[in-house]
Coordinates of C-alpha atoms and ligand atoms in Angstrom, one line a residue:
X1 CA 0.0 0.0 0.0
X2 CA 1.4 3.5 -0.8
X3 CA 1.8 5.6 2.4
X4 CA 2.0 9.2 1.7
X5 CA 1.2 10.9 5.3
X6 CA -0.2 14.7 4.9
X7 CA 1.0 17.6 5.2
X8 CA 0.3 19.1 8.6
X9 CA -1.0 22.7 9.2
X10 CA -3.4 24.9 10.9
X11 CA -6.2 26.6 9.1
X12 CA -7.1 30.0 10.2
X13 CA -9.0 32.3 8.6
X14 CA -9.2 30.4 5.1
X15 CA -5.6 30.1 4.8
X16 CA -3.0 27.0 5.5
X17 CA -0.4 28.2 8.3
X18 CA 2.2 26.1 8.6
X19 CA 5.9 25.8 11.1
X20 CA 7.1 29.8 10.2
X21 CA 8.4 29.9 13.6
X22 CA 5.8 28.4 15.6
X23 CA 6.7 25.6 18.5
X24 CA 5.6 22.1 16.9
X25 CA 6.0 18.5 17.8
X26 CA 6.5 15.2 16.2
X27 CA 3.8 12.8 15.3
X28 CA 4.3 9.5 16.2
X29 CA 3.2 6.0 13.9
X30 CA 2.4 3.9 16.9
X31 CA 2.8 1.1 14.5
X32 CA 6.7 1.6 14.1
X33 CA 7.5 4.1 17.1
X34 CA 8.9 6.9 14.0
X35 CA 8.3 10.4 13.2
X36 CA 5.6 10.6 10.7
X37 CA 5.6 14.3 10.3
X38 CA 6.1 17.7 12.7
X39 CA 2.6 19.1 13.8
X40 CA 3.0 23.2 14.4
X41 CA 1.2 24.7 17.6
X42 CA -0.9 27.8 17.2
X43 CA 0.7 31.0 19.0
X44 CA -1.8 33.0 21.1
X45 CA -1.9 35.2 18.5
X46 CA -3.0 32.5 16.3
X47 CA -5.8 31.8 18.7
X48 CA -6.9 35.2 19.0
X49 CA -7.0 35.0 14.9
X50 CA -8.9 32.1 15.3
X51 CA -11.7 33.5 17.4
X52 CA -11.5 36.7 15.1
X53 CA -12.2 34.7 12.6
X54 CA -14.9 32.4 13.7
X55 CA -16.6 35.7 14.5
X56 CA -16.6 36.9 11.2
X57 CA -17.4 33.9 9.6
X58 CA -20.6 33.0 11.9
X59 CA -21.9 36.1 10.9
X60 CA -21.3 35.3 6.9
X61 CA -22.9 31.6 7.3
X62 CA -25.7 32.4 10.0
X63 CA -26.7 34.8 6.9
X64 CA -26.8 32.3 4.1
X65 CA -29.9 29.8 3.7
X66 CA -29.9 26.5 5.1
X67 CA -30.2 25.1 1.7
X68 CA -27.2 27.0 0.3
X69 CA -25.1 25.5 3.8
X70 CA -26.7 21.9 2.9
X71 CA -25.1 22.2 -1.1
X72 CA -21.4 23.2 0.4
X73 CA -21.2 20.3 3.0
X74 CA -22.6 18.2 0.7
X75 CA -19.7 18.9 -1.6
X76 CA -17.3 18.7 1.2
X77 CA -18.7 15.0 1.7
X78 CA -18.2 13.9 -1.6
X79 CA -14.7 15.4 -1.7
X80 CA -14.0 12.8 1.5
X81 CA -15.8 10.1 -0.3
X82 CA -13.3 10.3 -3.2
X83 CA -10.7 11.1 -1.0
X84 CA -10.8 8.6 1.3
X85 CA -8.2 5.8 0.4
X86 CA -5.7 8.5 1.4
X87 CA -7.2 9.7 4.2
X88 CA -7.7 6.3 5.6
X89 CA -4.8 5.9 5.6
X90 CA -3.1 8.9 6.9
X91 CA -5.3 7.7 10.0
X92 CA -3.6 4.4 10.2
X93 CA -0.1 5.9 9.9
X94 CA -0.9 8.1 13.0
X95 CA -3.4 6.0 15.2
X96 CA -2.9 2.4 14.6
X97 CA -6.3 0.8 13.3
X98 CA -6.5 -1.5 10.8
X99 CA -7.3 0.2 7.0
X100 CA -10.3 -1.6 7.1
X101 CA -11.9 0.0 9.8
X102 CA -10.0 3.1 9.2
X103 CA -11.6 3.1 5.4
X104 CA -15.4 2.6 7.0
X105 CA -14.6 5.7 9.4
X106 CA -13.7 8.1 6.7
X107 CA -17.0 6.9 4.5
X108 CA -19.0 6.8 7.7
X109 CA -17.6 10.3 8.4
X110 CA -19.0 11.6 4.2
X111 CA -22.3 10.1 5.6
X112 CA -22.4 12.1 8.7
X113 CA -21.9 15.4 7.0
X114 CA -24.8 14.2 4.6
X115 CA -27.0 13.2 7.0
X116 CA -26.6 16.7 8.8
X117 CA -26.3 18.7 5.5
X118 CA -30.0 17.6 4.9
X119 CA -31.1 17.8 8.2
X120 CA -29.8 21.5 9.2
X121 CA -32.6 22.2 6.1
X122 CA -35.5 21.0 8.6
X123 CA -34.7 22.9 12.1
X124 CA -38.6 24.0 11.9
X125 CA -39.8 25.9 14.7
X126 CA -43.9 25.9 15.5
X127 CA -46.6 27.9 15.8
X128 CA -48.0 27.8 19.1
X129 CA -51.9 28.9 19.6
X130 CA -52.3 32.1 21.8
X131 CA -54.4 32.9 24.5
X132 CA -55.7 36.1 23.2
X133 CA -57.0 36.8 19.5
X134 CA -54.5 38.2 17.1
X135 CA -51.4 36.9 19.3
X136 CA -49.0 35.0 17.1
X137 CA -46.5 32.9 19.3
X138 CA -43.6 31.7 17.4
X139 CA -40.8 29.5 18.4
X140 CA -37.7 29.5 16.2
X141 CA -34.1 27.4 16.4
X142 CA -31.1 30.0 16.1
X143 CA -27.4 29.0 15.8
X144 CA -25.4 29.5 18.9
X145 CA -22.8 31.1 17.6
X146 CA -18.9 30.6 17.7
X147 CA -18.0 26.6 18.9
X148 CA -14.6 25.5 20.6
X149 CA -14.5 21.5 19.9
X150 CA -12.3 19.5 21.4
X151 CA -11.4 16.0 20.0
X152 CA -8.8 13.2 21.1
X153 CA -7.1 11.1 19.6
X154 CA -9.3 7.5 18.8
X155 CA -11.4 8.3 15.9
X156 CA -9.3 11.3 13.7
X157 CA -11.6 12.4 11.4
X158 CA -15.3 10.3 13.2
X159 CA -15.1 12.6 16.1
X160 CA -14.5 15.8 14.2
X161 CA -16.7 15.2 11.9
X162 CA -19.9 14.9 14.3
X163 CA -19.0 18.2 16.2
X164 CA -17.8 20.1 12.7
X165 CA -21.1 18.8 10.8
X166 CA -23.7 19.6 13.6
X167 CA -22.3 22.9 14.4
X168 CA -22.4 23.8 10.5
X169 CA -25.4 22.4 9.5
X170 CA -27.2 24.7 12.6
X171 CA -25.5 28.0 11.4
X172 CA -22.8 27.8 13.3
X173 CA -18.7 28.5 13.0
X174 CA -16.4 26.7 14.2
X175 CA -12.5 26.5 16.1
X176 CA -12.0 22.7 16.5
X177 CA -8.6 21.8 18.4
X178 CA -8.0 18.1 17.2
X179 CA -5.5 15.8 18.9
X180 CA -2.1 16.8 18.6
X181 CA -1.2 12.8 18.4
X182 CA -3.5 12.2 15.1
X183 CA -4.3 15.4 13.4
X184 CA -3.9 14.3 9.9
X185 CA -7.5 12.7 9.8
X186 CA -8.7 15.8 10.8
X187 CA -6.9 18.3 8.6
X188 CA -7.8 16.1 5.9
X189 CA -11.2 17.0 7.0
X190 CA -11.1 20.6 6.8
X191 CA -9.4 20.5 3.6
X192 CA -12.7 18.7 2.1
X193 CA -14.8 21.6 4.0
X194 CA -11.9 24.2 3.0
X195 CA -12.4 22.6 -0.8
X196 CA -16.0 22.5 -1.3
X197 CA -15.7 26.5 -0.7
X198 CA -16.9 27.0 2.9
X199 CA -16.6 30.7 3.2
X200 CA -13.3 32.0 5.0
X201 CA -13.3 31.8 8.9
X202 CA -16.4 29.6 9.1
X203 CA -14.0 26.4 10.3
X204 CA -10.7 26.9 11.9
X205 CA -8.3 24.3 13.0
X206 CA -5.8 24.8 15.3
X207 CA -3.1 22.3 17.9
X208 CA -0.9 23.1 20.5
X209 CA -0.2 22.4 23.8
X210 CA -4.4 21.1 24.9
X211 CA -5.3 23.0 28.8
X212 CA -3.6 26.0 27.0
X213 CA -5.9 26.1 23.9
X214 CA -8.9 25.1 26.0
X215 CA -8.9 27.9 28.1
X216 CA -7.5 30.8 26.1
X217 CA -11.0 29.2 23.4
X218 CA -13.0 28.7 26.4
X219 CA -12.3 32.0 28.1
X220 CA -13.0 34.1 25.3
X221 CA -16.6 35.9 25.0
X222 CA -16.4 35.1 21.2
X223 CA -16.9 31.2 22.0
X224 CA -20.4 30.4 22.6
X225 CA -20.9 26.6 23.2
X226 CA -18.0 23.9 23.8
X227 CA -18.2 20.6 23.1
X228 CA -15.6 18.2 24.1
X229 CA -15.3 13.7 23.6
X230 CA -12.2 12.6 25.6
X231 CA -11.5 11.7 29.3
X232 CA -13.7 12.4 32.1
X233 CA -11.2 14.6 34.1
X234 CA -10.4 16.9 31.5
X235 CA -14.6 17.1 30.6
X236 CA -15.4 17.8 33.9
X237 CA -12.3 20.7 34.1
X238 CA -13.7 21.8 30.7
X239 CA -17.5 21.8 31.6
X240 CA -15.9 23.8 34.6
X241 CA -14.8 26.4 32.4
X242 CA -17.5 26.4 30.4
X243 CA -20.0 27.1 33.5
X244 CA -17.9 30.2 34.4
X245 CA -19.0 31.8 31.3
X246 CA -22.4 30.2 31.0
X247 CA -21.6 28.5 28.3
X248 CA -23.6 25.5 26.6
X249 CA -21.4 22.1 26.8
X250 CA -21.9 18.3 25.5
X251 CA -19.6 16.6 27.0
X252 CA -18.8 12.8 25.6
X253 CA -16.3 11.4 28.2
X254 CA -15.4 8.0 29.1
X255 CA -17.5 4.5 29.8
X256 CA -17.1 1.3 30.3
X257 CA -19.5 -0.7 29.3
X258 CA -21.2 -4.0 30.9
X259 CA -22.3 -6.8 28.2
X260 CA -25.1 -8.8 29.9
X261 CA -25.4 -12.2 28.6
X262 CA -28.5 -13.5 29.7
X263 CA -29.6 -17.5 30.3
X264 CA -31.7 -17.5 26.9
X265 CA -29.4 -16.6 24.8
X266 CA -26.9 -18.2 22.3
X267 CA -23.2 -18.1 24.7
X268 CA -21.5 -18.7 21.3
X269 CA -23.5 -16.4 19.1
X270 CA -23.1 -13.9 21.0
X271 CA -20.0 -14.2 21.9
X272 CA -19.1 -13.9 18.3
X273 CA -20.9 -10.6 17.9
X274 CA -19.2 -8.8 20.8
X275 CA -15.8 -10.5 20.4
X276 CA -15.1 -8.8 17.1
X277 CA -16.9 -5.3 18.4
X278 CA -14.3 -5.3 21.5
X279 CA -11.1 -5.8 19.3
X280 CA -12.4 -2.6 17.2
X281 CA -9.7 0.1 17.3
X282 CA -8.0 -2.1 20.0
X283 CA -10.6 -1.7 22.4
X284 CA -10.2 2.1 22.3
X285 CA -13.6 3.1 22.1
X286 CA -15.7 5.3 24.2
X287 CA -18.4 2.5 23.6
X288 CA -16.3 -0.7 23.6
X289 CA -17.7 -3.6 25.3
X290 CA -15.4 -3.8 28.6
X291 CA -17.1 -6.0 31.6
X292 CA -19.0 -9.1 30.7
X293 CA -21.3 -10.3 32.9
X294 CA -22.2 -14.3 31.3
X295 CA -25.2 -16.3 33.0
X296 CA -23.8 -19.3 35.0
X297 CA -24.9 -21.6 32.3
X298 CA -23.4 -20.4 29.0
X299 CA -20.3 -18.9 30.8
X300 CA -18.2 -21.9 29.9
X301 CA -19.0 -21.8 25.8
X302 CA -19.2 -18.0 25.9
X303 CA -15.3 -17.9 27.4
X304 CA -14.6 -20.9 25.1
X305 CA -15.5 -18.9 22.0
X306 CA -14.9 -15.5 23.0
X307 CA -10.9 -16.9 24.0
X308 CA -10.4 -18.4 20.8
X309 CA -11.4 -15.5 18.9
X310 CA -8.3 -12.8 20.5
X311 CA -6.0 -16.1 19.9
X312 CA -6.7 -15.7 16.2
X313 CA -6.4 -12.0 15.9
X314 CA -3.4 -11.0 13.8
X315 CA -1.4 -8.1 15.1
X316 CA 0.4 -6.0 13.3
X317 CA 0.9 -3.3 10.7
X318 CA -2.8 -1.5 10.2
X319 CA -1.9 -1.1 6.7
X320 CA -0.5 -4.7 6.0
X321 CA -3.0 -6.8 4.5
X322 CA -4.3 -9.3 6.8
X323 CA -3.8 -7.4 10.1
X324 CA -6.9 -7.9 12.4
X325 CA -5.6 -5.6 15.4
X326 CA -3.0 -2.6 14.7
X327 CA -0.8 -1.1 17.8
X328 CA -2.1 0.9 20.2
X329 CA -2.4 4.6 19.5
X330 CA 0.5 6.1 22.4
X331 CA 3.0 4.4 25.0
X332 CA 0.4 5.5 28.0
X333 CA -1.8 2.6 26.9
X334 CA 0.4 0.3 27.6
X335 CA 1.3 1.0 30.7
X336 CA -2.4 1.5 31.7
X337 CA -2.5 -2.4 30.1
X338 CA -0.2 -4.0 31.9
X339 CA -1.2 -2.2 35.5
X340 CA -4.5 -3.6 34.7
X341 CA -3.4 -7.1 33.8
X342 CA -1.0 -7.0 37.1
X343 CA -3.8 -5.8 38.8
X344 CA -5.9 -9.1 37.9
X345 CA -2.9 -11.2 38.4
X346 CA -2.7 -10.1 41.8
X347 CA -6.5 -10.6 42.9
X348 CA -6.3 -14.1 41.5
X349 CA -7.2 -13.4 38.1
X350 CA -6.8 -15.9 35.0
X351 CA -5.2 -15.0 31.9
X352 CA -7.0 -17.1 29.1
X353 CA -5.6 -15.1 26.2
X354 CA -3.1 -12.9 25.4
X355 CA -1.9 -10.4 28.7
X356 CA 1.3 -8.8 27.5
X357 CA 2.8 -6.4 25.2
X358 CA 4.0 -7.7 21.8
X359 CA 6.9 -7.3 19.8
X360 CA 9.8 -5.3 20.0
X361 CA 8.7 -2.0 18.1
X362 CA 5.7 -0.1 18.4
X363 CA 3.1 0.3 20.8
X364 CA 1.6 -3.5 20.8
X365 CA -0.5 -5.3 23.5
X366 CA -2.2 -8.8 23.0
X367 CA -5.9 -9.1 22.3
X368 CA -6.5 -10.2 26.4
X369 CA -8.9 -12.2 28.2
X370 CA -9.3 -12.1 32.1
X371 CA -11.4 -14.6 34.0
X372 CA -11.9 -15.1 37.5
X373 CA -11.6 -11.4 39.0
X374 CA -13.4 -9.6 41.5
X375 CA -15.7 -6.4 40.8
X376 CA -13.4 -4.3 42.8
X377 CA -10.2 -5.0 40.4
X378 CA -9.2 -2.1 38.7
X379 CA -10.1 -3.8 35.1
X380 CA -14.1 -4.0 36.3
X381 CA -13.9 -0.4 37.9
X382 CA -11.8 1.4 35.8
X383 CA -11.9 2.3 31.9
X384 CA -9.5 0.0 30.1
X385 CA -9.6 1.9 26.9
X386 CA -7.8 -1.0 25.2
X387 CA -7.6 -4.6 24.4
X388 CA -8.5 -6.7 27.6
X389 CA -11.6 -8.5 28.4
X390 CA -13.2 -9.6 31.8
X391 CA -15.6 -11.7 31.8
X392 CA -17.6 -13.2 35.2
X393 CA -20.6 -15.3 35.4
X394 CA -23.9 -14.3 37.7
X395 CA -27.0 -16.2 38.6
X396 CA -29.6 -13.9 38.4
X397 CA -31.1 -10.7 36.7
X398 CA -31.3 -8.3 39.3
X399 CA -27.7 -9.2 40.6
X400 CA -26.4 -8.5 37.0
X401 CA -28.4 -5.1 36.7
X402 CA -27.2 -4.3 40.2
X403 CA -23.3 -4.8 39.1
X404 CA -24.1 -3.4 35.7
X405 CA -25.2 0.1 36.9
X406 CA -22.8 0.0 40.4
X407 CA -19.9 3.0 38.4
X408 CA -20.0 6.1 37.9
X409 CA -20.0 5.8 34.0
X410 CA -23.4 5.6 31.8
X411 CA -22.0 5.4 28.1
X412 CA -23.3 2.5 26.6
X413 CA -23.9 -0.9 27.4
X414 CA -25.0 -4.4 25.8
X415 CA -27.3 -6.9 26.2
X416 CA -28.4 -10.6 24.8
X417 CA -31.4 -13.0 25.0
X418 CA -33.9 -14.4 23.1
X419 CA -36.8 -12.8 25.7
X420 CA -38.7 -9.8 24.7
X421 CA -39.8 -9.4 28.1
X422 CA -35.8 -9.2 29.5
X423 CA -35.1 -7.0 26.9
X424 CA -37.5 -4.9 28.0
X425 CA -36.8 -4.9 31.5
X426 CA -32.9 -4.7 30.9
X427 CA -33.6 -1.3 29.0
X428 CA -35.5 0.3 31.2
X429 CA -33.5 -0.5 34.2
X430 CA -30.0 0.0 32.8
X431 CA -28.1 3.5 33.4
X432 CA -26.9 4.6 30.2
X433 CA -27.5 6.8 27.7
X434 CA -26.8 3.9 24.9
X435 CA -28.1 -0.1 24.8
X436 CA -27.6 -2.2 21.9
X437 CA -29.9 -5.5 22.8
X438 CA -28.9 -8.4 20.3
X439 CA -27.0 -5.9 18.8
X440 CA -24.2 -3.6 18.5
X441 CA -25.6 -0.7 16.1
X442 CA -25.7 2.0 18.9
X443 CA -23.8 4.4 16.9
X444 CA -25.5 6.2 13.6
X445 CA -25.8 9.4 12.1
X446 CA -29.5 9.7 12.7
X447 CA -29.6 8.5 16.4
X448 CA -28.4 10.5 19.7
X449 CA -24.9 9.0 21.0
X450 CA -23.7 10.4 24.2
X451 CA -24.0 9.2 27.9
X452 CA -25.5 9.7 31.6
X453 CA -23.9 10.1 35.1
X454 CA -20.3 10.5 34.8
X455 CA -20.1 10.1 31.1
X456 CA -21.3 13.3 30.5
X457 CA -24.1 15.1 28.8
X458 CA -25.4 15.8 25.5
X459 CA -26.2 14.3 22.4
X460 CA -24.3 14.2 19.0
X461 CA -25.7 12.7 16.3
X462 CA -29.2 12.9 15.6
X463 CA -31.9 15.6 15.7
X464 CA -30.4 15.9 19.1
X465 CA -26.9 16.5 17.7
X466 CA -28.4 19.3 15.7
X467 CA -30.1 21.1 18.9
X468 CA -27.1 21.0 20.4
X469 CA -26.0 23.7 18.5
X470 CA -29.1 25.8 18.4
X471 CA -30.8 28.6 20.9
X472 CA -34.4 28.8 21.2
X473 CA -36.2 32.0 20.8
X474 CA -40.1 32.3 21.5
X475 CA -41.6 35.9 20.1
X476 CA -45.1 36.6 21.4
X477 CA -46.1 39.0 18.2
X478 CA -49.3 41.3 18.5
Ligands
LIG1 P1 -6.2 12.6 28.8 O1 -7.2 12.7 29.8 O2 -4.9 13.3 29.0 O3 -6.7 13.2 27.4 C1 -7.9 12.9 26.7 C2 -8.0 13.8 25.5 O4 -8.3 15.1 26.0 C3 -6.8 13.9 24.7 O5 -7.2 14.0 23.3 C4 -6.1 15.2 25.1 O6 -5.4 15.9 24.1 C5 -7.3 16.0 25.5 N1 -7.0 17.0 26.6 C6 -6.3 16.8 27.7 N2 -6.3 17.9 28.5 C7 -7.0 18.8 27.9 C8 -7.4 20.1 28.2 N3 -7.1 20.7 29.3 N4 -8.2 20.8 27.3 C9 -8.6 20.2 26.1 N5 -8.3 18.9 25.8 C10 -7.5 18.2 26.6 O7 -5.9 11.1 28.5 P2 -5.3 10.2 27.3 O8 -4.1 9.5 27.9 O9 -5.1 10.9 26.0 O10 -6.5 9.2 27.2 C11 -6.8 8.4 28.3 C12 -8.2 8.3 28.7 O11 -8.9 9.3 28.0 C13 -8.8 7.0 28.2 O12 -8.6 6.1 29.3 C14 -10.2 7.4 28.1 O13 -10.9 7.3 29.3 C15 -10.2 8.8 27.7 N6 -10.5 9.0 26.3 C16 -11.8 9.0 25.9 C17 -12.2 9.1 24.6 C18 -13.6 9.1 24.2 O14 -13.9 8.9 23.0 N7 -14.6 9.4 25.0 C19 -11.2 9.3 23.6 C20 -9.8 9.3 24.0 C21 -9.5 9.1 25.4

């Protein structure tokens, strides 16, 4: 496969700004441990151009018709669409997944700014019947205004696309800060946006050092709403920020996600449905599967089939042909790995697959199984954020439902049987803002993603992922 990397720059204003004396710092192909490129950090004055910028611009696009917004993202989709072999795999040059999956982002990613393109043309208002004759009460959707968005490092060009595409479609601007670790996905992004002849200062892109950006964006009066996907210390500093200015926030932070497998369904069935969902992106998914919770009587078969399935996993190069699991995206995951698996070890935990880092270059870990290991181990208490799988038996369904919903998170979470009635039960009692039941389809572009509790608030994705970029305004008229 070819492997051109991209050319890494900030956009400000319309134009490409690249090193000219700015601090930068090297991206890293977690694949082979090398430089891929240098990344350059915005200055504050950058910053301040940014939010200039953004100003200017929101006032340009807030003034154009929806349908006119709809034909320039649509454009900007397309231009990913035939783009995408090359940005796919820019993305697994910098972050590790497999082309495969990293292919179905970037076309999932055309579809999002479709789906939004179209929908920003149907943010109605209503008509709502006064009390006394002649009063015409009218409710209408307004853009927010200038957005700060905030993206790490899993999903390059997915994540930036959902904040980028709602905020446009509503009539809004935009200063996204991608990840400094894999901003090529998304500066591939922009250049579709920047391309398809979005008017100048309507998207900015900048990088640099992140709690700098964040609060110089955040501070400012220009920035109107923030919305943020990454860990849930830095969303609740963020939201933090965002409160002292009143700001509106969504806030997509961290989860960890119980699998219930119930005593009427398929062990092995479903087993293979959520084995090859938790090896995604090496487990580094917001909404991976990460504590399963098997009824006593398929738990043997389900671990059987679930084991054998990370022994076959072929590591390696994302862009060599056959890989099944690419490296992990940075060294910190690695160490968070192997605390966890030491962790297990030391409550009495089995290994059944896998456990340790792999190879001698790159940021590898082994697809992993855990069995045997108490609730309070860090693995069923903390995010993993990677490749490692615990899985425990229980007996009945309020135990499970108990353990299930006994964090602090409430992303997403999974469920199995063959009984309509404990598939009703298990999604009305489970605490999260996501449940896939048979399934693992919990993230479109026309459906809300985002989570409860700890894991934040706010929707992307959806008509919800629209209003989250929009004001309401009643006028009472006489
Ligand atoms: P981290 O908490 O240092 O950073 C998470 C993300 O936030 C990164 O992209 C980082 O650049 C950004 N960030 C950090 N401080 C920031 C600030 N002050 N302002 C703005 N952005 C800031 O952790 P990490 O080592 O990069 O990732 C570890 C954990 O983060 C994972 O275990 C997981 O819980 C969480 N995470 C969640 C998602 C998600 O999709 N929800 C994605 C990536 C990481």
């Amino acid at each position: 496969m070819s492997t051109a990397y991209t050319d890494l720059k900030l956009y400000i204003d319309g134009k490409w700004l690249n090193g000219e004396g700015r601090k930068s710092e090297d991206v890293i192909n977690p694949a082979t441990g090398k430089v891929l490129a240098k990344l350059p950090h915005a200055s504050k004055a950058d910053l301040d151009a940014a939010l200039a910028a953004a100003e200017k611009g929101f006032k340009v696009w807030k003034a154009m018709s929806a349908y006119d917004r709809s034909k320039i993202m649509r454009k900007a989709a397309d231009l990913l669409r035939e783009r995408h072999d090359h940005v796919a795999k820019v993305q697994t040059q910098e972050q590790g997944k497999v082309y495969p999956e990293s292919r179905m982002e970037v076309l999932t990613s055309a579809d999002i700014i479709d789906w939004y393109a179209e929908e920003g043309r149907r943010s109605y208002g209503r008509i709502v019947p006064g009390r006394v004759k002649g009063v015409r009460q009218i409710v209408v959707q307004e853009p927010v205004g200038v957005v700060a968005a905030f993206t790490p490092w899993n999903f390059p060009t997915l994540t930036p696309v959902r904040k980028i595409a709602g905020a446009l479609a509503a009539g809004c601007s935009v200063i996204i800060k991608a990840s400094e670790e894999t901003p090529g996905g998304c500066v591939e992004l922009v250049k579709c946006f920047a391309d398809a002849g979005l008017p100048e200062g309507v998207l900015n892109l900048v990088f640099g050092v992140p709690a700098e950006v964040s609060e110089h964006l955040i501070g400012s009066e220009v920035v109107k709403k923030v919305s943020f996907t990454g860990s849930i210390p830095v969303g609740k500093l963020l939201a933090g920020l965002a409160a002292k200015g009143m700001k509106k926030a969504t806030m997509e932070l961290g989860g960890h996600s119980p699998v219930m497998v119930f005593a009427d369904a398929d062990p092995e069935k479903a087993a293979d449905t959520i084995a090859a969902f938790k090896y995604r992106n090496a487990g580094q998914v917001c909404i991976s599967p990460t504590r399963f919770y098997v009824h006593e009587n398929g738990y043997n078969k389900f671990v059987a089939r679930f084991t054998e399935y990370a022994k076959n996993i072929k590591l390696g190069d994302g862009l060599e042909k056959g890989t099944t699991m690419g490296p992990l995206a940075n060294p910190r995951r690695l160490d968070a790995m192997e605390s966890i698996v030491n962790d297990a070890k030391a409550r009495g935990g089995k290994v059944a697959a896998g456990g340790s880092r792999h190879g001698n270059q790159g940021f590898f870990f082994q697809p992993t199984v855990l069995t045997d290991i108490p609730d309070d181990s860090k693995i069923m208490t903390q995010e993993p954020f990677g490749p490692i799988a615990p899985i425990v038996p229980f007996k009945t369904f309020d135990e499970v439902m108990e353990r299930a919903n006994s964090l602090e998170f409430g992303l997403a979470a999974y469920a199995f049987t063959n009984s309509s009635a404990t598939a009703n039960a298990v999604g009305d009692a489970i605490e999260s803002g996501m449940i896939g039941i048979n399934s693992v389809a919990i993230s479109t572009p026309e459906t809300p993603f985002g989570g409860v509790k700890e894991s934040g608030y706010g929707s992307e994705g959806g008509i919800e992922g629209l209003e989250a970029y929009m004001n309401v305004k009643f006028i009472s008229q006489a």
